[in-house]
Coordinates of C-alpha atoms and ligand atoms in Angstrom, one line a residue:
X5 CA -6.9 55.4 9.4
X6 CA -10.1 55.3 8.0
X7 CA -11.9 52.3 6.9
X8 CA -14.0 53.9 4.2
X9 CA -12.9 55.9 1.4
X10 CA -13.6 59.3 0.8
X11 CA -13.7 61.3 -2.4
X12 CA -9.6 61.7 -1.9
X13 CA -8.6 58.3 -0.6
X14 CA -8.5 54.5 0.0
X15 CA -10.0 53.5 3.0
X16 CA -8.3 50.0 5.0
X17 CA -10.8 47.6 3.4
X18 CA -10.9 48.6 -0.2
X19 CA -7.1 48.3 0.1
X20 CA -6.7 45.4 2.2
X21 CA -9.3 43.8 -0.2
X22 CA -7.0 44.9 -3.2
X23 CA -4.1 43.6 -2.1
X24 CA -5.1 40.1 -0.6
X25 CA -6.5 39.5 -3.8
X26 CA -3.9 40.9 -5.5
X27 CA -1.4 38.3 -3.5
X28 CA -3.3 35.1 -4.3
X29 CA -4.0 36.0 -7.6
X30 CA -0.1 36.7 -8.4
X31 CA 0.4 33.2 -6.3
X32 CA -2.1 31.3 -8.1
X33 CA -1.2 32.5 -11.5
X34 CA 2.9 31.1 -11.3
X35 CA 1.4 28.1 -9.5
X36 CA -1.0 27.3 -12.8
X37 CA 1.4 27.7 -15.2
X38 CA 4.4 25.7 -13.9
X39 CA 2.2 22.8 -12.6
X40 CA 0.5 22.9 -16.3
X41 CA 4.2 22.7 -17.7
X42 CA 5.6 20.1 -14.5
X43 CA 6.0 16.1 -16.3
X44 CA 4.2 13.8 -14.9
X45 CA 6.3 10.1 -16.1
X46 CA 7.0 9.2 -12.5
X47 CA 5.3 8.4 -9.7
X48 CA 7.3 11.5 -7.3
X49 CA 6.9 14.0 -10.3
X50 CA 2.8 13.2 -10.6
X51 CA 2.4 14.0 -6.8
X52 CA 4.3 17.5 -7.1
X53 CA 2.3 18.3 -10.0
X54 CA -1.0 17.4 -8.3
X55 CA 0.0 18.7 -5.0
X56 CA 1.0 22.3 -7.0
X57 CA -2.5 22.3 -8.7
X58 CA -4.2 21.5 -5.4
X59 CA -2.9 24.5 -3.9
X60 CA -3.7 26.4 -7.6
X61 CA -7.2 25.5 -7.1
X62 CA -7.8 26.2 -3.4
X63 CA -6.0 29.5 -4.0
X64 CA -8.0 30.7 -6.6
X65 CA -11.1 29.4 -4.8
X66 CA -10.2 31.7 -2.4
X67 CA -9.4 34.4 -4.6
X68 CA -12.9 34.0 -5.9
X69 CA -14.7 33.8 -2.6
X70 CA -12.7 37.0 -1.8
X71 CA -13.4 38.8 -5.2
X72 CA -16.6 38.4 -4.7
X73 CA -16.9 40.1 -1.9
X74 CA -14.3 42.7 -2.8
X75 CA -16.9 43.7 -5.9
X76 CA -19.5 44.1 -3.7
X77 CA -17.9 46.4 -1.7
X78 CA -16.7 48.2 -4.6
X79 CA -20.7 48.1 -6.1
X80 CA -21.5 50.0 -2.7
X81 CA -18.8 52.1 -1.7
X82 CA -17.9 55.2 -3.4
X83 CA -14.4 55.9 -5.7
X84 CA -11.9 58.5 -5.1
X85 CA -11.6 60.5 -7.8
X86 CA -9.0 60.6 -10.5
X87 CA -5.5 62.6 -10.2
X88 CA -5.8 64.0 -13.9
X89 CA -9.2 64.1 -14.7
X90 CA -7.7 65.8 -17.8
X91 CA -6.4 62.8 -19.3
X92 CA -9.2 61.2 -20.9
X93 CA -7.6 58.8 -22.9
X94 CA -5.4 56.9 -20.2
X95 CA -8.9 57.6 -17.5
X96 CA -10.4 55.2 -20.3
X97 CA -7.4 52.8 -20.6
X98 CA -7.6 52.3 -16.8
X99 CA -10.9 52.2 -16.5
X100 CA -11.0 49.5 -19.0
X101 CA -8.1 47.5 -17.5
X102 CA -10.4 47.8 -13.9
X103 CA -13.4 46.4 -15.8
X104 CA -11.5 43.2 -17.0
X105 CA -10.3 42.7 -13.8
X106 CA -13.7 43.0 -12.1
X107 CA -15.1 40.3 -14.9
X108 CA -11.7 38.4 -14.7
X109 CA -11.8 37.7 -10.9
X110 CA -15.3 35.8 -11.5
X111 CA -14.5 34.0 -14.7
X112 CA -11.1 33.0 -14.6
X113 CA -11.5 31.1 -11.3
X114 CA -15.3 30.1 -11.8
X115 CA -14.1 28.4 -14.9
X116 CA -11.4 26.6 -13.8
X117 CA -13.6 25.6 -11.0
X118 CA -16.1 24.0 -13.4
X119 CA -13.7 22.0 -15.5
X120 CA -12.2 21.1 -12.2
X121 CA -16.0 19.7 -11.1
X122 CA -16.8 18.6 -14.4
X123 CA -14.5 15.6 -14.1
X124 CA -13.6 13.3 -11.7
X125 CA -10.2 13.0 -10.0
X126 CA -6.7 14.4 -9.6
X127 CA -5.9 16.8 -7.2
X128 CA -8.6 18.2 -5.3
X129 CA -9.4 21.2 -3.5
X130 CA -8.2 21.5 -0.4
X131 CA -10.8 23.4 0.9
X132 CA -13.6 20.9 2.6
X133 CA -16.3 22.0 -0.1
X134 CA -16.5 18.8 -1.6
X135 CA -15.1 18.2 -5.2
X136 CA -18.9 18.3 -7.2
X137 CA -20.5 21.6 -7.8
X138 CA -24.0 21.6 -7.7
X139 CA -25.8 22.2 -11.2
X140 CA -22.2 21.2 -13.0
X141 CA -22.5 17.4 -14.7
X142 CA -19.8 15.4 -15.0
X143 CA -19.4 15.2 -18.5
X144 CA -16.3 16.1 -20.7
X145 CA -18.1 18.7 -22.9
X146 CA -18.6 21.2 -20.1
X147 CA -15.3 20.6 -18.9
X148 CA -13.3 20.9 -22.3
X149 CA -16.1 24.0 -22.4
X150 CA -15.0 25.3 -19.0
X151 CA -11.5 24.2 -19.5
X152 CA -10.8 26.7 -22.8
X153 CA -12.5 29.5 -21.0
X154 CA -9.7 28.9 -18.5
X155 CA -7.3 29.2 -20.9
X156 CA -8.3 31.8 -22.9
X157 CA -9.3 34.2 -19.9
X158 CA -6.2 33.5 -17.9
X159 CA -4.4 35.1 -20.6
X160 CA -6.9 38.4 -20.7
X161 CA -6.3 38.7 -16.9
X162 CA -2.4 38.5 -17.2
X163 CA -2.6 41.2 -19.8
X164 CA -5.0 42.9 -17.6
X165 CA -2.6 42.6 -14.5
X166 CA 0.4 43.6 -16.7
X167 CA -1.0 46.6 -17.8
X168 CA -2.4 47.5 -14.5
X169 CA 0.8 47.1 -12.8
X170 CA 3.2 49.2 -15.5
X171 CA 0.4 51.9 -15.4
X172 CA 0.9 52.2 -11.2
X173 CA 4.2 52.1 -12.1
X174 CA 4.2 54.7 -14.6
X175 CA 2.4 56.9 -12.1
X176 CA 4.8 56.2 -9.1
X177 CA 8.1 56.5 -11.8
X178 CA 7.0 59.3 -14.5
X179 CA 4.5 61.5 -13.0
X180 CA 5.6 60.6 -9.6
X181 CA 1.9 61.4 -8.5
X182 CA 0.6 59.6 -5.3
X183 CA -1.3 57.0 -7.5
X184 CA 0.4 54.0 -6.4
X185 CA 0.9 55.2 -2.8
X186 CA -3.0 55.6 -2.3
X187 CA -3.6 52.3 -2.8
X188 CA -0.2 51.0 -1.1
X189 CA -0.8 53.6 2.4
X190 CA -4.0 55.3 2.0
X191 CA -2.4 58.4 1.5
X192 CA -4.3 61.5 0.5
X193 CA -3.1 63.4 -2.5
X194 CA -1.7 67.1 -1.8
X195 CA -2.9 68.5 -4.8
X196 CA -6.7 67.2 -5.4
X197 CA -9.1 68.0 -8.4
X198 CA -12.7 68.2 -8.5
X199 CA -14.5 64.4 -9.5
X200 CA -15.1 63.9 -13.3
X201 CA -18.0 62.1 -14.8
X202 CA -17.1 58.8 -15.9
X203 CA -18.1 57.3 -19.2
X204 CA -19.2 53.8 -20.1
X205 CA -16.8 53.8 -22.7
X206 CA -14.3 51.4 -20.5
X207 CA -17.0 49.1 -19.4
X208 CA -17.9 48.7 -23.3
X209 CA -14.5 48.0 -24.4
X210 CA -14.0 45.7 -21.5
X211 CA -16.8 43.8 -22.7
X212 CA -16.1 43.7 -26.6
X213 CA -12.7 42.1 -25.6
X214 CA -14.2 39.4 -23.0
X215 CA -16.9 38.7 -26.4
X216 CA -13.6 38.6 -28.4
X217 CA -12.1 35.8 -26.1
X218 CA -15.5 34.0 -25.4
X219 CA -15.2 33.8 -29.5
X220 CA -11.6 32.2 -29.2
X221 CA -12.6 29.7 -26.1
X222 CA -15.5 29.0 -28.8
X223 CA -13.3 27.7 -31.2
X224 CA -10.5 25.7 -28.8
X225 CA -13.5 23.6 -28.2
X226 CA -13.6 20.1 -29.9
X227 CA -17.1 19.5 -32.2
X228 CA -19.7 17.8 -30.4
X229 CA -18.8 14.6 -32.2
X230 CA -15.6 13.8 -30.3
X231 CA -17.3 14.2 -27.3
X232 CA -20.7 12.0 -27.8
X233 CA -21.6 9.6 -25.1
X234 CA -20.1 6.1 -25.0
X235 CA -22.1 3.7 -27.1
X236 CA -21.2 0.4 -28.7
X237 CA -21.5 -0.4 -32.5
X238 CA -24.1 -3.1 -33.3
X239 CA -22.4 -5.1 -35.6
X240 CA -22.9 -9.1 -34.0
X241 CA -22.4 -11.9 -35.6
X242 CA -23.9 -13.8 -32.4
X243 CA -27.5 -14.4 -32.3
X244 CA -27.7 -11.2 -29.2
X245 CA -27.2 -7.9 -31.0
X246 CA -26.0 -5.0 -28.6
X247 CA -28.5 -2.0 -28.7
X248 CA -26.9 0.3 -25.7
X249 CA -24.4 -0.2 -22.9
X250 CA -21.9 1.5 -21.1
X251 CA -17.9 -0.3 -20.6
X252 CA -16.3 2.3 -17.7
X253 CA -13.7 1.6 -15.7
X254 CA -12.8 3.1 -12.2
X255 CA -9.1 3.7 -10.5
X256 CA -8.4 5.5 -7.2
X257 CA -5.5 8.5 -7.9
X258 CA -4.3 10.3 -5.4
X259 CA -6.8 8.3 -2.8
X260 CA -10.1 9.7 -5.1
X261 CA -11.5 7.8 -7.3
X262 CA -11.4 8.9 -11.1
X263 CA -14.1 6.8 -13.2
X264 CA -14.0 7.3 -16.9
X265 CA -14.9 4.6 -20.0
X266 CA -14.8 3.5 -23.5
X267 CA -17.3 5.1 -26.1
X268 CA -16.3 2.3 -28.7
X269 CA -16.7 -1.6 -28.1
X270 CA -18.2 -4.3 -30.1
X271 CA -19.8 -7.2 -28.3
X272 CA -20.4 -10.4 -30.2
X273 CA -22.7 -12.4 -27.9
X274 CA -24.0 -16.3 -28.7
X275 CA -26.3 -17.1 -25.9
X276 CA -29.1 -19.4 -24.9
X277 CA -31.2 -19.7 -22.0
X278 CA -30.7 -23.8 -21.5
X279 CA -26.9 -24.2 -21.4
X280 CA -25.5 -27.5 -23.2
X281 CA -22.1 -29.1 -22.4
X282 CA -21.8 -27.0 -19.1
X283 CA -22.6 -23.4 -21.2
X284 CA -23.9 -20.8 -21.8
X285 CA -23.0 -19.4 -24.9
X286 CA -19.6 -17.5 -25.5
X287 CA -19.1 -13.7 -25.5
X288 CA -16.3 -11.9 -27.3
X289 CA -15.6 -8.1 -26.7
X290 CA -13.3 -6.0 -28.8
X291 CA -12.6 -2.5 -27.1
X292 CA -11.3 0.6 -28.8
X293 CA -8.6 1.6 -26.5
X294 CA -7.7 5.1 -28.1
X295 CA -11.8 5.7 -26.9
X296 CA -11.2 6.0 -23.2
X297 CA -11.6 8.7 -21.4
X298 CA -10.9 8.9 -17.5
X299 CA -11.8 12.1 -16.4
X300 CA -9.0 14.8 -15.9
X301 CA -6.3 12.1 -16.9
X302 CA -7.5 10.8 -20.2
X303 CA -4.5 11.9 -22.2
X304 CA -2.3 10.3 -19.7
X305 CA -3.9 7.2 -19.8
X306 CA -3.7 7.2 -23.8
X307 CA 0.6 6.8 -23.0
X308 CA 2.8 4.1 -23.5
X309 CA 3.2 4.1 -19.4
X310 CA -0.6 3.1 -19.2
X311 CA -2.5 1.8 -21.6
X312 CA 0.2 2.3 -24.6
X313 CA -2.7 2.7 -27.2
X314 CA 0.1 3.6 -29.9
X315 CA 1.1 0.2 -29.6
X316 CA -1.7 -2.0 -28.2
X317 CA -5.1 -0.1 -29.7
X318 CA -7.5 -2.8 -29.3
X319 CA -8.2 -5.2 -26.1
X320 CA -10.1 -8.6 -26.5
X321 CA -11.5 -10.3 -23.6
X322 CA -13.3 -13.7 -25.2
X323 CA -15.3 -16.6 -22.7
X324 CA -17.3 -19.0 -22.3
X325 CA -20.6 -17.8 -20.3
X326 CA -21.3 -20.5 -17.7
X327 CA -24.0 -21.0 -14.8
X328 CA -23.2 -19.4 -11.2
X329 CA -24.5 -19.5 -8.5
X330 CA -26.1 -16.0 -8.5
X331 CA -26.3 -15.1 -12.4
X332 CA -23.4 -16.1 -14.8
X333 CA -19.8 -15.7 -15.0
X334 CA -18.1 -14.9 -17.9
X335 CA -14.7 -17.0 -18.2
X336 CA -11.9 -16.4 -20.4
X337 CA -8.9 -14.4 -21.1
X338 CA -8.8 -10.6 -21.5
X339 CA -5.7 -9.8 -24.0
X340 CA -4.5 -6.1 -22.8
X341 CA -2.0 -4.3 -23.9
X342 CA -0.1 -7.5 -25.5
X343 CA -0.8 -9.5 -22.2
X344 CA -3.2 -12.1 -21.6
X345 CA -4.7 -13.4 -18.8
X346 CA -7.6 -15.2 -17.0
X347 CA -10.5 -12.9 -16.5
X348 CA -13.7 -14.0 -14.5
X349 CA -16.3 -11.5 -15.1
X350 CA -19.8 -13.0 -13.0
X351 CA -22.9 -10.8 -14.3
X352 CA -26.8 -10.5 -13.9
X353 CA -29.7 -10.9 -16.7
X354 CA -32.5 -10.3 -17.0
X355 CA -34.0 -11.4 -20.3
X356 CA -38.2 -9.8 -21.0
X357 CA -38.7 -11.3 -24.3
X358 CA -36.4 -11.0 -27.1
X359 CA -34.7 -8.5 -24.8
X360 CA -31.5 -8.8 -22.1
X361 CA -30.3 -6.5 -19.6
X362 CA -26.8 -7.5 -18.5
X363 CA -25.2 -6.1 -15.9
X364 CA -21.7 -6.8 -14.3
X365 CA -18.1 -6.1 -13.0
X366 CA -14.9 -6.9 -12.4
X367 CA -11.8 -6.2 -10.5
X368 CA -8.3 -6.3 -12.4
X369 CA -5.0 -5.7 -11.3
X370 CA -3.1 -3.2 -13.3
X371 CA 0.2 -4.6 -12.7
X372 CA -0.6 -7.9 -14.2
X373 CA -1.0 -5.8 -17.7
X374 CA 2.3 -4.0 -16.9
X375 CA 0.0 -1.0 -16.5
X376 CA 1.5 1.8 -14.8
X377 CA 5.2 0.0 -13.7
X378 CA 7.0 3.1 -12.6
X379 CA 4.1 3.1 -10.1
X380 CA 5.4 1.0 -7.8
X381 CA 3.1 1.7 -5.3
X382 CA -0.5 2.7 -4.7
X383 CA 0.0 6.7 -3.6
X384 CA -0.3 7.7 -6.8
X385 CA -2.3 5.1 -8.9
X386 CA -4.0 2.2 -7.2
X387 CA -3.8 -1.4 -8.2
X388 CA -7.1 -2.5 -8.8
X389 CA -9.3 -1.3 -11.4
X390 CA -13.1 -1.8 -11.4
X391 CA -14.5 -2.7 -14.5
X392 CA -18.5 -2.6 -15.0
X393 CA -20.3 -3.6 -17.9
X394 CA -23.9 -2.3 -18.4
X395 CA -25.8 -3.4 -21.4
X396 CA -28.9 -4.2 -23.3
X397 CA -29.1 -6.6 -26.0
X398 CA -31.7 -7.9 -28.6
X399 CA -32.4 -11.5 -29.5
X400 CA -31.3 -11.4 -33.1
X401 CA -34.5 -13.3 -35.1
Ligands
HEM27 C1 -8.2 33.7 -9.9 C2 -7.9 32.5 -9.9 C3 -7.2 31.7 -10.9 C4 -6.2 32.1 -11.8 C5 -5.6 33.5 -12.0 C6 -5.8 31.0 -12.6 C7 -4.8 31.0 -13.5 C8 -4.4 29.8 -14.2 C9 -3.3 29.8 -15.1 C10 -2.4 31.0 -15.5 C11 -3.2 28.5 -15.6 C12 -2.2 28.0 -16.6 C13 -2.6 28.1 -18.0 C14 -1.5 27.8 -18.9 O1 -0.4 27.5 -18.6 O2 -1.8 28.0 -20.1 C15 -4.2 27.7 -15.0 C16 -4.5 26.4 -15.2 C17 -5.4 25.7 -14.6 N1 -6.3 26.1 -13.6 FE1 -6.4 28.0 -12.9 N2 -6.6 29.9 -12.2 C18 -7.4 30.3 -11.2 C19 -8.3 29.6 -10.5 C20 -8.5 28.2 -10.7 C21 -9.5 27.4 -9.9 C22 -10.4 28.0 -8.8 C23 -9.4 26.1 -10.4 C24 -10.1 24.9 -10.0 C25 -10.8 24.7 -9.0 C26 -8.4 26.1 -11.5 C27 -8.0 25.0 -12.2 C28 -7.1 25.0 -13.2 C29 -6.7 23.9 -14.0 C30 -7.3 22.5 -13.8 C31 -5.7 24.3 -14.9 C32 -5.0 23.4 -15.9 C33 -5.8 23.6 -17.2 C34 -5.5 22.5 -18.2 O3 -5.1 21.4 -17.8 O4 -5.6 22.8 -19.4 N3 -7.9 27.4 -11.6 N4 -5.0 28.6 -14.1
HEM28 C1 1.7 44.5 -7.9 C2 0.5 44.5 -8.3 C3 -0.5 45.7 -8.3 C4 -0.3 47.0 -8.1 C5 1.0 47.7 -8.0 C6 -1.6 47.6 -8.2 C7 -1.9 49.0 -8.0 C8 -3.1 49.6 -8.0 C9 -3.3 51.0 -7.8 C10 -2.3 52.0 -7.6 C11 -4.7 51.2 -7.9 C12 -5.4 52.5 -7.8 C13 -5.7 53.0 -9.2 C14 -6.5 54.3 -9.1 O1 -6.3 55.1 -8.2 O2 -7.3 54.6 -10.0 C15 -5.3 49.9 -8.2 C16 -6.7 49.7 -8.3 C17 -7.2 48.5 -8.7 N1 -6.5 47.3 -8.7 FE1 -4.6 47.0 -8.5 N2 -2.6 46.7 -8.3 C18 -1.9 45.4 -8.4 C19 -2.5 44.2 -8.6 C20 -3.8 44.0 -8.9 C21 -4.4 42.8 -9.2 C22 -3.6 41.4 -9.3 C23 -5.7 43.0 -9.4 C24 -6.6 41.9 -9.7 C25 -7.5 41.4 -9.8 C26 -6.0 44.4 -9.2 C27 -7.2 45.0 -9.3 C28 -7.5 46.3 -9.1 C29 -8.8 47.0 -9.3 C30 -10.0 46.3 -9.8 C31 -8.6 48.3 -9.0 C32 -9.7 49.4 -9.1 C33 -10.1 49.8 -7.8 C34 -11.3 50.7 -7.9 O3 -12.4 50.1 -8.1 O4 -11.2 51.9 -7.8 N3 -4.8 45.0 -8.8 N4 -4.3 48.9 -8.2

């Protein structure tokens, strides 16, 4: 059996190309949409769904990897020529549906690739590529970006495949031509016309409906606004006003860890250099708890299993700032989610003037907030949480 093709018939690559890609891509695509649809409220439920995306993702990584290579091959080798060269309009229809294929099996999984690198965590790739991609930051605009792309050209490419599949089938059914069964066993058709020249008019409408869709991706994606980088508001009424600082928080899921953090917190800082009665000063931070975002699990951590923000929307951790050893320690209670308890949170300054740079961090428990309680265990959602604290703050004349 040949491995080219000839102006009458698939060769063994093309078609073994076609149809490995064509076997992950119909794998990956049931796998995507039930682990998009699988809940997620227990611990055993979270890993299946994780574990099913996992294998989405290093699927359609290697659907990618292969479709790239399967394009090439098609750049260079030539096509056998159409059964009904007569039939101009369905010539243009297939044609068309080839093109969004082609374009499909780089976007689709490129995209879902770059949302899946743009943020941190939950269920990697199980090839050993690492979980980053170069030039792709982690930052939730290019995910949400990359994310409706996803969305929107997953949908293109199951139309594409749907149509692609009842038109081998009409062949194979209807005309009962050997369409279907030159791609299936390389057979050569009995009965075959001269080549025709092909048009661009399929590559043009191929491209007019990927514009369309880039148009709709366009739109699914929030305004710039909703997605600005964490910064604190200035209000004080200490005599340290905030300028810039960053409150994230870190968690290990699934054994990664998934860093996110809160774009709205107040600080209200009374500070002097010289402590009296044993102090520093006292510091009182109020956090915006519908602000967080943790990477690809922001909306989970929103929920009444985690940090219930319906009910609980702010967090207060006040102290006292007292002398250490190595900096200061900021002593008090952090009120969370309706709980309170005894926070220590030791930090650095470094005070130039009438301006401080603070940093520090902290490790919580999650369970002592009732965070998480039908994760009983760590496989899922760790215990401790890192908190850091990054700031700069002016001396208020
Ligand atoms: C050719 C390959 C791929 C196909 C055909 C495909 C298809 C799909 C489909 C059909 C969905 C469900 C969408 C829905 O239910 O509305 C989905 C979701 C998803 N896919 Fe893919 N995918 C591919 C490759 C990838 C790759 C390589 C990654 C990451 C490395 C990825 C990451 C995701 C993620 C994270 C979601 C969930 C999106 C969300 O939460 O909104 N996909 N994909
Ligand atoms: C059950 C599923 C499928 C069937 C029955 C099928 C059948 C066929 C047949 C019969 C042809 C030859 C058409 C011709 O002679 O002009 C073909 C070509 C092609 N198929 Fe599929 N296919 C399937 C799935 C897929 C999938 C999932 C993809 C996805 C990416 C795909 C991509 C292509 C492309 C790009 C060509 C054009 C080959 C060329 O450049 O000449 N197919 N397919």
């Amino acid at each position: 059996m040949p491995a080219r093709n000839s102006e009458t018939s698939f060769g063994t690559v093309t078609r073994t190309f076609h149809w490995l890609v064509a076997l992950l891509i119909l794998t990956a695509i049931p796998l995507g949409v039930i682990a998009n649809q699988l809940p997620y409220d227990t611990a055993e439920a979270l890993a299946v769904k994780a574990e099913l995306f996992s294998w989405h993702k290093t699927l359609g990584v290697a659907a990618f990897l292969l479709g790239l290579a399967r394009i090439l091959w098609a750049v260079v080798e030539r096509h056998p020529v159409p059964l009904h060269p007569e039939r101009k309009a369905e010539l243009t229809l297939a044609g068309m549906v080839h093109w969004l294929l082609y374009i499909s099996l780089v976007v689709v999984p490129l995209s879902g690739w770059v949302h899946h690198a743009a943020v941190t965590g939950f269920a990697p790739i199980l090839w050993p590529f690492g979980q980053t991609l170069p030039f792709v930051p982690q930052s939730e605009a290019v995910a949400s970006a990359a994310g409706a792309v996803h969305w929107v050209f997953t949908k293109v490419m199951g139309l594409a495949i749907l149509l692609h599949i009842a038109g081998a089938l009409k062949h194979h059914v209807i005309d009962r031509d050997a369409t279907l069964l030159r791609m299936a066993r390389g057979v050569v058709a009995p009965d075959q016309p001269q080549p025709v020249r092909k048009g661009a008019a399929p590559v043009v409408f191929a491209l007019a409906i990927y514009a369309a869709g880039a148009g709709v991706a366009a739109l699914l994606v929030p305004d710039g606004e909703a997605l600005a980088a964490p910064a604190p508001a200035a209000e004080t009424t200490g005599n340290w006003t905030v300028t810039e600082g960053t409150l994230g928080l870190t968690v290990k899921q699934m054994g990664a860890e998934v860093s996110g953090s809160f774009a709205n917190w107040t600080a209200d800082i009374t500070f002097d250099e010289t402590a009296s009665a044993g102090k520093h000063g006292t510091v009182t931070v109020t956090i915006d708890m519908t602000s967080v975002t943790l990477g690809s699990v922001t909306k989970q951590a929103l929920e009444a299993e985690f940090f219930d923000v319906a009910s609980h929307p702010t967090a207060v951790f006040a102290a006292d700032i007292l002398p250490a050893t190595e900096g200061y320690l900021a002593q008090g209670t952090l009120t969370l989610r309706g709980m309170e308890k005894a926070v220590a949170l030791p930090f650095t300054l470094t005070i130039t003037g009438d301006e401080a740079q603070m940093t520090g961090a902290v490790t919580l428990d999650r369970r002592d907030f009732g965070i998480g309680r039908s994760y009983g265990d760590e496989a899922s959602v760790g215990f401790p949480v890192v908190v850091d604290v990054a700031l700069t703050a002016r001396r208020v004349p």
